[in-house]
Short mmCIF file of N, CA and C in Angstrom, two decimals:
data_model
loop_
_atom_site.label_atom_id
_atom_site.label_comp_id
_atom_site.label_asym_id
_atom_site.label_seq_id
_atom_site.Cartn_x
_atom_site.Cartn_y
_atom_site.Cartn_z
N UNK A 1 149.92 118.90 47.80
CA UNK A 1 148.14 119.36 47.53
C UNK A 1 147.75 119.16 49.22
N UNK A 2 148.04 118.52 50.24
CA UNK A 2 147.61 118.29 51.07
C UNK A 2 147.45 119.05 52.19
N UNK A 3 148.98 120.34 52.21
CA UNK A 3 149.49 121.20 52.80
C UNK A 3 148.08 122.53 52.88
N UNK A 4 147.30 122.70 51.34
CA UNK A 4 146.49 123.73 51.39
C UNK A 4 145.41 123.09 51.95
N UNK A 5 145.12 121.62 51.63
CA UNK A 5 143.61 121.42 51.94
C UNK A 5 143.75 121.20 53.43
N UNK A 6 144.94 120.79 54.31
CA UNK A 6 145.11 120.69 56.06
C UNK A 6 144.96 122.54 55.99
N UNK A 7 145.58 123.75 55.52
CA UNK A 7 145.01 125.02 55.81
C UNK A 7 143.69 124.92 55.86
N UNK A 8 143.17 124.94 55.02
CA UNK A 8 141.52 124.81 54.45
C UNK A 8 140.69 124.55 56.06
N UNK A 9 141.05 123.01 56.09
CA UNK A 9 140.66 122.32 57.26
C UNK A 9 140.80 123.02 58.46
N UNK A 10 141.92 123.53 58.85
CA UNK A 10 141.69 124.31 59.94
C UNK A 10 141.07 125.85 60.23
N UNK A 11 141.06 126.49 59.13
CA UNK A 11 140.54 127.36 59.04
C UNK A 11 139.17 126.95 58.94
N UNK A 12 138.44 126.15 58.58
CA UNK A 12 137.25 125.62 58.62
C UNK A 12 136.75 125.13 60.05
N UNK A 13 137.69 124.40 60.51
CA UNK A 13 137.65 124.08 62.05
C UNK A 13 137.54 125.98 63.28
N UNK A 14 138.33 126.38 62.97
CA UNK A 14 138.25 127.36 63.47
C UNK A 14 137.10 128.31 63.48
N UNK A 15 136.74 128.58 61.77
CA UNK A 15 135.41 128.91 61.76
C UNK A 15 134.08 128.39 62.38
N UNK A 16 134.09 126.84 62.34
CA UNK A 16 133.13 126.16 63.10
C UNK A 16 133.06 126.33 64.44
N UNK A 17 134.49 126.67 65.33
CA UNK A 17 134.04 126.66 67.07
C UNK A 17 134.40 127.81 66.90
N UNK A 18 134.25 128.58 66.35
CA UNK A 18 134.00 130.67 66.86
C UNK A 18 132.14 130.61 66.49
N UNK A 19 131.48 129.84 65.27
CA UNK A 19 130.22 130.26 65.58
C UNK A 19 129.67 129.29 66.34
N UNK A 20 130.14 128.32 66.61
CA UNK A 20 129.54 127.74 68.11
C UNK A 20 129.55 128.02 69.22
N UNK A 21 130.52 128.77 69.47
CA UNK A 21 130.76 129.83 70.67
C UNK A 21 129.76 130.96 70.28
N UNK A 22 129.63 131.80 69.40
CA UNK A 22 129.17 132.49 69.44
C UNK A 22 127.19 132.42 69.93
N UNK A 23 126.78 130.96 68.62
CA UNK A 23 125.65 130.56 68.90
C UNK A 23 125.32 130.73 70.59
N UNK A 24 126.39 129.32 71.27
CA UNK A 24 126.15 129.81 72.55
C UNK A 24 126.02 130.51 73.05
N UNK A 25 126.55 131.56 72.82
CA UNK A 25 126.50 132.89 73.37
C UNK A 25 125.33 133.66 73.60
N UNK A 26 124.21 133.53 72.44
CA UNK A 26 123.36 134.08 72.04
C UNK A 26 122.53 133.69 72.65
N UNK A 27 122.59 132.48 72.73
CA UNK A 27 121.23 130.95 73.49
C UNK A 27 121.45 130.97 74.57
N UNK A 28 122.69 131.77 75.49
CA UNK A 28 123.04 131.19 76.81
C UNK A 28 121.84 132.35 77.72
N UNK A 29 121.58 132.97 77.44
CA UNK A 29 120.06 133.73 78.58
C UNK A 29 119.46 133.27 78.07
N UNK A 30 118.72 132.47 76.82
CA UNK A 30 117.48 132.12 76.79
C UNK A 30 117.18 130.40 77.58
N UNK A 31 118.36 130.33 77.21
CA UNK A 31 118.54 128.76 77.98
C UNK A 31 118.51 128.71 79.52
N UNK A 32 119.03 130.02 79.64
CA UNK A 32 118.29 129.86 81.35
C UNK A 32 117.25 130.08 81.97
N UNK A 33 116.64 131.05 81.16
CA UNK A 33 115.25 131.95 80.98
C UNK A 33 114.59 130.21 81.28
N UNK A 34 115.04 129.56 80.18
CA UNK A 34 114.10 128.24 80.09
C UNK A 34 114.13 127.58 81.18
N UNK A 35 115.63 127.26 81.86
CA UNK A 35 115.62 126.39 82.89
C UNK A 35 115.27 126.98 84.13
N UNK A 36 114.87 128.34 84.44
CA UNK A 36 114.32 128.74 85.55
C UNK A 36 112.94 128.33 85.12
N UNK A 37 112.24 128.57 84.41
CA UNK A 37 110.89 128.68 84.22
C UNK A 37 110.49 126.98 84.76
N UNK A 38 111.23 126.26 83.88
CA UNK A 38 111.23 124.77 83.78
C UNK A 38 111.16 124.33 85.35
N UNK A 39 112.17 124.69 86.30
CA UNK A 39 112.34 124.42 87.49
C UNK A 39 110.57 125.17 88.24
N UNK A 40 110.35 126.35 88.23
CA UNK A 40 109.29 126.74 89.01
C UNK A 40 108.00 126.18 88.35
N UNK A 41 108.00 125.77 87.28
CA UNK A 41 106.50 125.00 86.80
C UNK A 41 106.93 123.66 87.61
N UNK A 42 108.30 122.75 87.61
CA UNK A 42 107.98 121.78 88.12
C UNK A 42 107.58 121.43 89.92
N UNK A 43 107.93 122.85 89.87
CA UNK A 43 107.61 123.02 91.74
C UNK A 43 105.75 123.47 91.79
N UNK A 44 105.23 123.93 90.82
CA UNK A 44 103.89 124.02 90.80
C UNK A 44 103.35 122.82 90.35
N UNK A 45 103.44 121.75 89.70
CA UNK A 45 103.58 120.50 89.15
C UNK A 45 103.32 119.40 90.02
N UNK A 46 104.20 119.87 90.94
CA UNK A 46 104.53 118.62 91.90
C UNK A 46 103.40 118.21 92.68
N UNK A 47 102.66 119.28 93.38
CA UNK A 47 101.16 118.44 93.94
C UNK A 47 100.38 117.71 92.98
N UNK A 48 100.41 118.38 91.61
CA UNK A 48 99.29 118.01 90.96
C UNK A 48 99.65 116.29 90.61
N UNK A 49 100.92 116.61 90.22
CA UNK A 49 101.49 115.00 89.69
C UNK A 49 101.22 114.37 90.66
N UNK A 50 101.52 114.31 92.18
CA UNK A 50 101.45 113.59 93.27
C UNK A 50 99.57 113.24 93.55
N UNK A 51 98.58 114.08 93.16
CA UNK A 51 97.36 113.88 93.58
C UNK A 51 96.62 113.27 92.16
N UNK A 52 97.44 112.98 91.09
CA UNK A 52 97.07 112.09 89.86
C UNK A 52 97.43 111.18 90.10
N UNK A 53 98.87 110.64 90.63
CA UNK A 53 99.24 109.51 90.98
C UNK A 53 98.52 108.76 92.30
N UNK A 54 98.17 109.45 92.98
CA UNK A 54 97.73 108.95 94.60
C UNK A 54 96.16 108.72 94.02
N UNK A 55 95.28 109.03 93.30
CA UNK A 55 93.93 109.35 92.41
C UNK A 55 94.18 107.85 91.75
N UNK A 56 94.97 107.44 90.49
CA UNK A 56 95.49 106.49 89.77
C UNK A 56 95.39 105.55 90.55
N UNK A 57 95.91 105.70 91.46
CA UNK A 57 96.55 104.21 92.34
C UNK A 57 95.41 103.66 93.03
N UNK A 58 94.40 104.87 93.75
CA UNK A 58 93.33 104.52 94.54
C UNK A 58 91.97 103.83 93.11
N UNK A 59 92.36 104.35 92.52
CA UNK A 59 91.13 103.62 91.44
C UNK A 59 91.22 102.45 91.05
N UNK A 60 92.54 102.51 90.78
CA UNK A 60 92.93 100.85 90.55
C UNK A 60 92.97 99.40 91.48
N UNK A 61 93.21 100.12 93.25
CA UNK A 61 93.38 99.35 93.96
C UNK A 61 91.79 98.87 94.06
N UNK A 62 90.94 99.88 94.38
CA UNK A 62 89.62 99.70 93.93
C UNK A 62 88.64 98.58 93.42
N UNK A 63 89.21 98.92 91.84
CA UNK A 63 88.89 97.99 90.92
C UNK A 63 89.60 96.78 91.13
N UNK A 64 90.47 96.39 91.85
CA UNK A 64 91.42 95.04 92.16
C UNK A 64 90.70 94.51 93.11
N UNK A 65 90.25 94.97 94.33
CA UNK A 65 89.56 94.56 95.40
C UNK A 65 87.92 94.56 95.15
N UNK A 66 87.08 95.14 93.90
CA UNK A 66 85.89 94.58 93.85
C UNK A 66 86.37 93.25 92.91
N UNK A 67 87.20 93.50 91.99
CA UNK A 67 87.19 92.07 91.17
C UNK A 67 87.40 91.05 92.25
N UNK A 68 88.31 91.20 93.15
CA UNK A 68 88.79 90.04 94.14
C UNK A 68 87.70 89.60 94.50
N UNK A 69 86.64 90.05 95.00
CA UNK A 69 86.04 90.19 96.21
C UNK A 69 84.41 89.62 94.84
N UNK A 70 84.82 89.51 93.50
CA UNK A 70 83.54 89.08 92.95
C UNK A 70 83.89 87.33 92.29
N UNK A 71 85.60 87.47 91.95
CA UNK A 71 85.94 86.02 92.00
C UNK A 71 85.66 85.03 92.75
N UNK A 72 85.97 85.76 94.30
CA UNK A 72 85.80 84.86 95.15
C UNK A 72 84.29 84.30 95.35
N UNK A 73 82.98 85.60 95.17
CA UNK A 73 82.41 84.75 95.49
C UNK A 73 81.58 83.76 94.50
N UNK A 74 82.31 84.08 93.35
CA UNK A 74 81.86 83.22 91.88
C UNK A 74 82.75 81.69 92.23
N UNK A 75 84.08 81.93 92.84
CA UNK A 75 84.85 80.31 93.45
C UNK A 75 83.72 79.69 94.57
N UNK A 76 83.09 80.66 95.34
CA UNK A 76 81.97 80.18 96.42
C UNK A 76 81.04 79.59 96.03
N UNK A 77 80.14 79.94 95.14
CA UNK A 77 79.01 79.33 94.18
C UNK A 77 79.38 78.50 93.82
N UNK A 78 80.88 78.02 92.68
CA UNK A 78 80.83 77.05 91.99
C UNK A 78 81.74 76.07 92.96
N UNK A 79 81.94 75.97 93.80
CA UNK A 79 82.12 74.97 95.09
C UNK A 79 80.77 74.36 95.83
N UNK A 80 79.97 75.71 96.09
CA UNK A 80 78.62 74.58 96.76
C UNK A 80 78.26 74.17 95.28
N UNK A 81 77.68 74.43 94.02
CA UNK A 81 77.16 73.69 93.32
C UNK A 81 78.21 72.06 92.83
N UNK A 82 79.14 72.34 92.84
CA UNK A 82 80.11 70.95 93.13
C UNK A 82 79.66 69.82 94.14
N UNK A 83 79.45 71.14 95.73
CA UNK A 83 79.25 70.01 96.79
C UNK A 83 77.40 69.40 96.62
N UNK A 84 76.59 70.31 96.16
CA UNK A 84 75.31 69.69 96.06
C UNK A 84 75.02 69.03 94.90
N UNK A 85 76.14 68.73 93.78
CA UNK A 85 76.31 67.84 92.82
C UNK A 85 76.92 66.48 93.51
N UNK A 86 77.88 66.53 94.12
CA UNK A 86 78.15 65.51 94.63
C UNK A 86 77.30 64.96 95.80
N UNK A 87 76.78 65.59 96.48
CA UNK A 87 75.65 65.13 97.48
C UNK A 87 74.57 64.40 97.04
N UNK A 88 73.84 65.21 95.63
CA UNK A 88 72.73 64.51 94.98
C UNK A 88 73.41 62.99 94.31
N UNK A 89 74.15 62.97 94.02
CA UNK A 89 74.70 61.66 93.66
C UNK A 89 74.55 60.58 94.41
N UNK A 90 75.18 61.04 95.66
CA UNK A 90 75.08 60.14 96.99
C UNK A 90 73.79 59.64 97.73
N UNK A 91 73.35 60.84 97.40
CA UNK A 91 71.54 61.12 98.41
C UNK A 91 70.80 60.00 97.08
N UNK A 92 70.84 59.81 95.54
CA UNK A 92 69.64 59.86 94.70
C UNK A 92 69.07 61.38 94.56
N UNK A 93 69.64 62.32 94.53
CA UNK A 93 68.98 63.36 94.11
C UNK A 93 68.57 64.16 94.98
N UNK A 94 68.67 64.13 95.90
CA UNK A 94 68.22 64.97 97.63
C UNK A 94 69.46 66.14 97.47
N UNK A 95 68.94 66.77 97.66
CA UNK A 95 69.72 68.51 98.00
C UNK A 95 70.07 69.26 99.49
N UNK A 96 70.39 69.28 100.51
CA UNK A 96 70.49 69.89 101.42
C UNK A 96 71.31 70.92 101.65
N UNK A 97 72.05 70.96 100.71
CA UNK A 97 73.00 72.50 100.69
C UNK A 97 72.54 73.55 100.41
N UNK A 98 72.58 74.74 101.03
CA UNK A 98 71.90 75.94 100.68
C UNK A 98 72.61 76.32 99.54
N UNK A 99 72.00 76.79 98.40
CA UNK A 99 72.58 77.25 97.26
C UNK A 99 72.22 78.68 96.80
N UNK A 100 71.67 79.04 97.79
CA UNK A 100 71.89 80.83 97.47
C UNK A 100 72.78 81.60 97.38
N UNK A 101 72.35 82.22 96.47
CA UNK A 101 73.80 82.91 95.61
C UNK A 101 74.53 83.67 96.57
N UNK A 102 75.75 84.01 96.53
CA UNK A 102 76.53 84.63 97.48
C UNK A 102 76.52 86.18 97.01
N UNK A 103 76.25 87.10 97.96
CA UNK A 103 76.22 88.61 98.08
C UNK A 103 77.52 88.99 97.01
N UNK A 104 77.65 89.17 95.82
CA UNK A 104 78.95 89.65 95.32
C UNK A 104 78.66 91.18 94.84
N UNK A 105 79.63 91.69 94.62
CA UNK A 105 79.67 93.08 94.12
C UNK A 105 79.43 93.14 92.35
N UNK A 106 78.95 94.03 92.10
CA UNK A 106 78.77 93.92 90.36
C UNK A 106 80.19 94.45 89.96
N UNK A 107 79.99 93.54 88.75
CA UNK A 107 81.62 94.31 88.00
C UNK A 107 81.99 95.29 87.44
N UNK A 108 83.19 96.08 88.28
CA UNK A 108 83.18 97.46 87.42
C UNK A 108 83.47 98.05 86.70
N UNK A 109 82.57 99.06 85.92
CA UNK A 109 82.55 99.27 84.80
C UNK A 109 83.51 99.44 83.76
N UNK A 110 84.22 99.33 82.54
CA UNK A 110 85.69 99.61 82.07
C UNK A 110 85.91 101.03 81.59
N UNK A 111 84.38 102.08 81.76
CA UNK A 111 84.72 103.03 81.47
C UNK A 111 83.90 103.88 82.30
N UNK A 112 83.98 104.80 82.98
CA UNK A 112 83.80 105.82 83.71
C UNK A 112 83.17 107.43 82.87
N UNK A 113 81.85 107.59 82.72
CA UNK A 113 81.68 108.87 81.77
C UNK A 113 81.05 109.93 83.13
N UNK A 114 81.83 111.17 83.66
CA UNK A 114 81.07 112.09 83.74
C UNK A 114 80.84 113.35 82.92
N UNK A 115 80.61 114.52 84.15
CA UNK A 115 80.02 115.16 82.98
C UNK A 115 81.40 116.19 82.72
N UNK A 116 82.54 116.02 83.49
CA UNK A 116 84.10 116.61 82.87
C UNK A 116 85.37 115.44 81.90
N UNK A 117 84.63 114.48 81.98
CA UNK A 117 85.45 113.07 81.64
C UNK A 117 85.01 112.02 81.20
N UNK A 118 85.99 111.02 80.64
CA UNK A 118 86.07 110.04 81.12
C UNK A 118 87.24 109.37 81.34
N UNK A 119 87.10 108.10 82.36
CA UNK A 119 88.23 107.34 82.56
C UNK A 119 88.20 105.75 82.52
N UNK A 120 89.02 105.23 82.56
CA UNK A 120 89.08 103.82 81.73
C UNK A 120 89.94 103.15 82.16
N UNK A 121 90.47 101.88 81.99
CA UNK A 121 91.44 101.14 82.07
C UNK A 121 91.69 100.41 81.27
N UNK A 122 93.36 100.23 80.84
CA UNK A 122 93.70 100.12 79.44
C UNK A 122 94.76 99.19 79.78
N UNK A 123 95.29 98.02 78.91
CA UNK A 123 96.42 97.25 79.04
C UNK A 123 97.48 97.51 79.34
N UNK A 124 98.37 97.63 79.86
CA UNK A 124 99.99 98.00 79.86
C UNK A 124 101.17 96.95 79.96
N UNK A 125 101.37 96.24 79.01
CA UNK A 125 102.25 94.87 78.99
C UNK A 125 103.54 95.43 79.06
N UNK A 126 104.48 94.93 80.25
CA UNK A 126 105.94 95.13 80.67
C UNK A 126 106.75 93.65 80.74
N UNK A 127 108.01 94.31 80.95
CA UNK A 127 108.64 92.38 80.48
C UNK A 127 109.90 93.34 81.86
N UNK A 128 110.97 92.14 81.93
CA UNK A 128 111.65 91.78 82.80
C UNK A 128 112.36 90.64 82.41
N UNK A 129 113.50 90.53 82.52
CA UNK A 129 114.80 89.45 82.01
C UNK A 129 114.67 88.54 83.54
N UNK A 130 114.53 87.27 83.54
CA UNK A 130 114.44 86.37 84.17
C UNK A 130 115.54 85.51 84.16
N UNK A 131 115.75 85.03 82.73
CA UNK A 131 117.08 84.27 82.41
C UNK A 131 117.44 84.39 81.19
N UNK A 132 118.40 85.30 81.24
CA UNK A 132 119.21 85.77 79.99
C UNK A 132 119.66 84.89 78.83
N UNK A 133 119.87 83.90 79.45
CA UNK A 133 120.25 82.46 78.36
C UNK A 133 119.18 82.19 77.63
N UNK A 134 118.40 82.02 78.32
CA UNK A 134 116.79 81.61 77.61
C UNK A 134 116.24 82.18 76.57
N UNK A 135 116.86 84.04 76.43
CA UNK A 135 116.25 85.26 76.08
C UNK A 135 116.85 84.51 74.09
N UNK A 136 115.66 84.55 73.44
CA UNK A 136 116.10 84.07 71.88
C UNK A 136 117.31 85.58 71.43
N UNK A 137 117.89 84.73 70.72
CA UNK A 137 119.00 85.79 69.86
C UNK A 137 118.84 87.15 69.46
N UNK A 138 117.34 87.29 68.50
CA UNK A 138 116.71 88.26 68.13
C UNK A 138 116.59 89.36 68.86
N UNK A 139 116.54 88.88 70.61
CA UNK A 139 115.58 89.76 71.21
C UNK A 139 116.18 90.71 72.35
N UNK A 140 117.74 89.92 71.65
CA UNK A 140 119.29 90.44 72.81
C UNK A 140 120.01 91.63 71.90
N UNK A 141 120.38 92.10 72.39
CA UNK A 141 121.26 93.53 72.03
C UNK A 141 122.34 93.97 72.66
N UNK A 142 123.19 94.66 71.78
CA UNK A 142 124.55 94.75 71.96
C UNK A 142 124.65 96.30 72.75
N UNK A 143 125.72 95.51 73.79
CA UNK A 143 125.93 97.17 74.58
C UNK A 143 126.63 98.26 74.11
N UNK A 144 126.41 98.91 73.20
CA UNK A 144 127.33 100.05 72.08
C UNK A 144 128.24 100.34 73.25
N UNK A 145 127.47 101.02 74.25
CA UNK A 145 128.27 102.25 75.20
C UNK A 145 129.46 101.31 76.17
N UNK A 146 129.30 99.91 76.15
CA UNK A 146 130.50 98.89 76.98
C UNK A 146 131.61 98.65 75.76
N UNK A 147 130.90 98.28 74.59
CA UNK A 147 131.70 97.67 73.71
C UNK A 147 132.93 98.78 72.93
N UNK A 148 132.08 99.91 72.69
CA UNK A 148 132.94 100.91 71.88
C UNK A 148 134.37 101.23 72.33
N UNK A 149 134.15 101.56 73.63
CA UNK A 149 135.58 102.10 74.39
C UNK A 149 136.73 100.57 74.30
N UNK A 150 136.04 99.49 74.58
CA UNK A 150 136.94 98.47 74.14
C UNK A 150 137.69 98.23 73.03
N UNK A 151 136.67 98.17 72.49
CA UNK A 151 137.20 98.33 70.50
C UNK A 151 138.49 99.44 70.68
N UNK A 152 138.21 100.15 70.77
CA UNK A 152 139.09 101.62 70.87
C UNK A 152 140.14 101.54 71.32
N UNK A 153 140.07 101.07 72.69
CA UNK A 153 141.39 100.75 73.15
C UNK A 153 142.01 99.54 73.09
N UNK A 154 141.76 98.38 72.44
CA UNK A 154 142.37 97.51 72.00
C UNK A 154 143.06 97.65 70.54
N UNK A 155 142.80 98.83 69.75
CA UNK A 155 143.13 98.78 68.30
C UNK A 155 143.55 97.91 67.91
N UNK A 156 142.33 97.51 67.54
CA UNK A 156 142.44 96.14 66.73
C UNK A 156 142.81 94.71 66.77
N UNK A 157 143.59 94.72 68.51
CA UNK A 157 144.10 93.63 69.11
C UNK A 157 143.15 92.51 69.62
N UNK A 158 141.96 92.54 69.74
CA UNK A 158 141.03 92.28 70.13
C UNK A 158 140.14 91.20 69.38
N UNK A 159 139.92 90.28 69.73
CA UNK A 159 139.06 89.02 69.16
C UNK A 159 137.40 89.00 69.85
N UNK A 160 136.23 89.57 69.32
CA UNK A 160 135.59 88.97 70.06
C UNK A 160 134.11 88.05 69.20
N UNK A 161 134.34 87.05 69.27
CA UNK A 161 133.21 86.02 68.81
C UNK A 161 132.13 86.85 68.11
N UNK A 162 131.94 87.01 66.74
CA UNK A 162 130.37 87.58 66.49
C UNK A 162 130.41 88.82 66.18
N UNK A 163 131.54 89.37 66.34
CA UNK A 163 131.67 91.18 65.84
C UNK A 163 133.28 91.04 65.20
N UNK A 164 132.90 91.76 64.56
CA UNK A 164 134.29 92.29 63.42
C UNK A 164 134.74 93.94 63.82
N UNK A 165 136.04 93.69 64.06
CA UNK A 165 136.86 94.93 64.58
C UNK A 165 137.66 95.01 63.22
N UNK A 166 137.27 96.66 63.02
CA UNK A 166 137.95 96.84 61.76
C UNK A 166 138.03 98.67 61.89
N UNK A 167 139.29 98.76 61.26
CA UNK A 167 140.04 100.28 61.32
C UNK A 167 138.96 101.21 60.08
N UNK A 168 138.14 102.48 60.22
CA UNK A 168 137.92 103.08 59.33
C UNK A 168 138.34 104.69 59.86
N UNK A 169 139.72 104.61 58.67
CA UNK A 169 140.28 106.17 59.45
C UNK A 169 139.59 107.21 59.07
N UNK A 170 139.56 108.43 59.72
CA UNK A 170 138.85 110.02 59.42
C UNK A 170 139.84 110.84 59.50
N UNK A 171 139.77 111.95 58.86
CA UNK A 171 140.52 112.82 59.08
C UNK A 171 140.36 113.92 60.33
N UNK A 172 141.60 114.04 60.82
CA UNK A 172 141.63 114.72 62.41
C UNK A 172 142.16 116.02 62.12
N UNK A 173 141.58 117.23 62.92
CA UNK A 173 141.96 118.53 62.33
C UNK A 173 142.31 119.31 63.65
N UNK A 174 143.72 119.72 64.23
CA UNK A 174 143.91 120.35 65.24
C UNK A 174 144.20 121.59 64.69
N UNK A 175 143.71 122.97 65.57
CA UNK A 175 143.60 124.03 65.50
C UNK A 175 145.12 124.64 65.82
N UNK A 176 145.98 125.45 65.50
CA UNK A 176 146.54 126.31 66.44
C UNK A 176 146.14 127.74 67.30
#
């Protein structure tokens, strides 16, 4: 019974291969058109994307600078008040330090609304590994792209702690 089943698999493999070739042949002109369209679109969008990136960077830089100036002014005022308090304690209540508030920029609003739209800032948390050994195990991931070829090449002779290496046979079909 294996011989007719093998013949059937060979016929099926030829049909699959032929149908895949026809599918690729039929889709090739469309895919070339899509590729050309994407390339033209990309060239049109490049200056738009650049303008978008530059404007976003400038807004973020402005916000950061205004926030820095505001924090610095608040720190100066806090230091003035602390110095005035120490002087007051030393001189029995007399204060000679100028406690005039430092000019500081207003806080930049979280949202800016215009006739054409709204812009705002949102948090975008990111990460990077600084010491892999300290990362808890539940956050570590196996590099399957590296592990699979090593396991296949070892043909079961390799032992890796924490990894079970086993054989799961499949049916391979070669046509003439």
